[in-house]
mmCIF file with all atom_site columns, C-alpha atoms in Angstrom:
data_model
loop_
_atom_site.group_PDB
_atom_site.id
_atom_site.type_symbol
_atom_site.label_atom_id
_atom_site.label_alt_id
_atom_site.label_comp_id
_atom_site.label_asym_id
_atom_site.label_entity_id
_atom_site.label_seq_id
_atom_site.pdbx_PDB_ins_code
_atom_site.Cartn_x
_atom_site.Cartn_y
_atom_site.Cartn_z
_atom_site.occupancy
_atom_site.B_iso_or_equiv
_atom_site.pdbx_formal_charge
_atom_site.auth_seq_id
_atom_site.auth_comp_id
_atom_site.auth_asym_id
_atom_site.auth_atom_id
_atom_site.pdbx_PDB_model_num
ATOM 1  C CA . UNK A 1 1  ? 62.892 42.242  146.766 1.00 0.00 ? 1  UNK A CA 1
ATOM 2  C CA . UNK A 1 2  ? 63.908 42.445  150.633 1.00 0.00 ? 2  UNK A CA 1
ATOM 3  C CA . UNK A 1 3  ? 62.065 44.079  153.076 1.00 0.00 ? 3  UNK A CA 1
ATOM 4  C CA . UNK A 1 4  ? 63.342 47.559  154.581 1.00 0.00 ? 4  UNK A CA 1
ATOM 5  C CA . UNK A 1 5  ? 64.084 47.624  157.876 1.00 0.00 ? 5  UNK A CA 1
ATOM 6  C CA . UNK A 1 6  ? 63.512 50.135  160.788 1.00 0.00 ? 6  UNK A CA 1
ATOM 7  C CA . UNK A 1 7  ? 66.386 52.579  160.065 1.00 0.00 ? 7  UNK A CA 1
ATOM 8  C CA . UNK A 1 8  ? 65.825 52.689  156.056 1.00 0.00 ? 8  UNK A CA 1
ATOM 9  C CA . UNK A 1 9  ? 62.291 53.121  156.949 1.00 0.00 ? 9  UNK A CA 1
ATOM 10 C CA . UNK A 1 10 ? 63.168 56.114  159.239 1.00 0.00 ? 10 UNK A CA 1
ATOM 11 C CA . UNK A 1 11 ? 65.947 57.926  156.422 1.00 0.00 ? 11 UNK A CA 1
ATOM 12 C CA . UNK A 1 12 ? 63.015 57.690  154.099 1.00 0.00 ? 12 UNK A CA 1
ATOM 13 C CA . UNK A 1 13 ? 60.433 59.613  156.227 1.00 0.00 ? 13 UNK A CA 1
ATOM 14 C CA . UNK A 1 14 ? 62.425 62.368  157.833 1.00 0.00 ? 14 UNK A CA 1
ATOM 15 C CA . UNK A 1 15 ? 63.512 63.043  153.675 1.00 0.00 ? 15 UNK A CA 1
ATOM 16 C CA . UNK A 1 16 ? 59.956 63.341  152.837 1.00 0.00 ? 16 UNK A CA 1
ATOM 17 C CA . UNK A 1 17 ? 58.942 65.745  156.489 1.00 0.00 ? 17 UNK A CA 1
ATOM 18 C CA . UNK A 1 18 ? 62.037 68.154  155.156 1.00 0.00 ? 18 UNK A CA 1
ATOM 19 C CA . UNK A 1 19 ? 60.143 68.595  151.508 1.00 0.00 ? 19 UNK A CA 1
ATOM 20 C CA . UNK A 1 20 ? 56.878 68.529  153.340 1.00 0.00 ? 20 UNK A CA 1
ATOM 21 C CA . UNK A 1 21 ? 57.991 71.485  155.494 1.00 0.00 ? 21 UNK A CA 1
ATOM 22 C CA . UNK A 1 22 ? 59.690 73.136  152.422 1.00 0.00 ? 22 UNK A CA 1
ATOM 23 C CA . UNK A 1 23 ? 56.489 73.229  150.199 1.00 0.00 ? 23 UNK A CA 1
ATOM 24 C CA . UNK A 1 24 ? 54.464 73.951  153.264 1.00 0.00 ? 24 UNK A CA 1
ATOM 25 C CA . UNK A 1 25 ? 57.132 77.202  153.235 1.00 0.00 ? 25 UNK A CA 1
ATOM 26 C CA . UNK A 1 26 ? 56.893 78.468  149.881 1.00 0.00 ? 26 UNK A CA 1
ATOM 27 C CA . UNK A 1 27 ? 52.693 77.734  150.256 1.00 0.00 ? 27 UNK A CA 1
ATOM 28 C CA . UNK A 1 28 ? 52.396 80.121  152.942 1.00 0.00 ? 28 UNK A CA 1
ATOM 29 C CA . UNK A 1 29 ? 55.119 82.384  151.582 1.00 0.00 ? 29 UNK A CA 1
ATOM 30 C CA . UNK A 1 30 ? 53.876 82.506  147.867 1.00 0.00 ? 30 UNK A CA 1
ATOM 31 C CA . UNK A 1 31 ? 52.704 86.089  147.868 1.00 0.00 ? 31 UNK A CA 1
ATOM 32 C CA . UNK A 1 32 ? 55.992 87.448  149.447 1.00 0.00 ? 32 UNK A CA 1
ATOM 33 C CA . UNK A 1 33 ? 58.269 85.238  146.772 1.00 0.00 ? 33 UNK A CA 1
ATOM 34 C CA . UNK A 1 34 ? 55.841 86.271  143.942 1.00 0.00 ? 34 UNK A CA 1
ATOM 35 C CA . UNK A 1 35 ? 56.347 89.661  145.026 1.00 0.00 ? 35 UNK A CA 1
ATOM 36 C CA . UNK A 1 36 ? 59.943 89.610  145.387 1.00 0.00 ? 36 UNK A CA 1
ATOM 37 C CA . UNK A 1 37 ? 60.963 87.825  141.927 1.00 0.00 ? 37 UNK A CA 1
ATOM 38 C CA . UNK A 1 38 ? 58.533 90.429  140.239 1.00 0.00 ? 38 UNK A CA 1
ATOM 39 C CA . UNK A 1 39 ? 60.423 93.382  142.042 1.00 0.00 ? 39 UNK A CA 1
ATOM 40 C CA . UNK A 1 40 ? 63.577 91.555  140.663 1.00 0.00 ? 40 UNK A CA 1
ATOM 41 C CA . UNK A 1 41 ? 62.526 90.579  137.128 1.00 0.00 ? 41 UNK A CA 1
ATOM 42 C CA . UNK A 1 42 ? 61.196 94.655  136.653 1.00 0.00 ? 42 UNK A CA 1
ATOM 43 C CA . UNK A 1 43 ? 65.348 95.522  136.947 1.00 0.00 ? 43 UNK A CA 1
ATOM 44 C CA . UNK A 1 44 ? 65.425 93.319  133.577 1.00 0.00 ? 44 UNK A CA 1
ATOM 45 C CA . UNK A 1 45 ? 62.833 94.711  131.806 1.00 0.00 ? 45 UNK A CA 1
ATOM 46 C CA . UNK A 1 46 ? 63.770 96.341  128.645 1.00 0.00 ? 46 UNK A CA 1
ATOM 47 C CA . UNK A 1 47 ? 60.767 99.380  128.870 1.00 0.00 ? 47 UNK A CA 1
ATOM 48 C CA . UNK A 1 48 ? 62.018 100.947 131.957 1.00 0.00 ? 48 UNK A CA 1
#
């Protein structure tokens, strides 16, 4: 197995800051999402 250099090293890490940011979003934003996928799931409910 051969070692990774500087640049693959790099690619790697700025892949894993984007998800790290993204779950850091929807962390901080769970309430709001929670609140807008029940607002959207009542249009499907069959007892309204």
């Amino acid at each position: 197995m051969r070692d990774l250099n500087e640049h693959e090293v790099s690619i790697v890490d700025g892949g894993n800051a984007a998800l790290l940011a993204g779950l850091a979003f929807v962390y901080y934003e769970r309430n709001n999402i929670r609140d807008f996928f029940d607002g959207f799931l009542d249009g499907f409910d069959p007892e309204n």
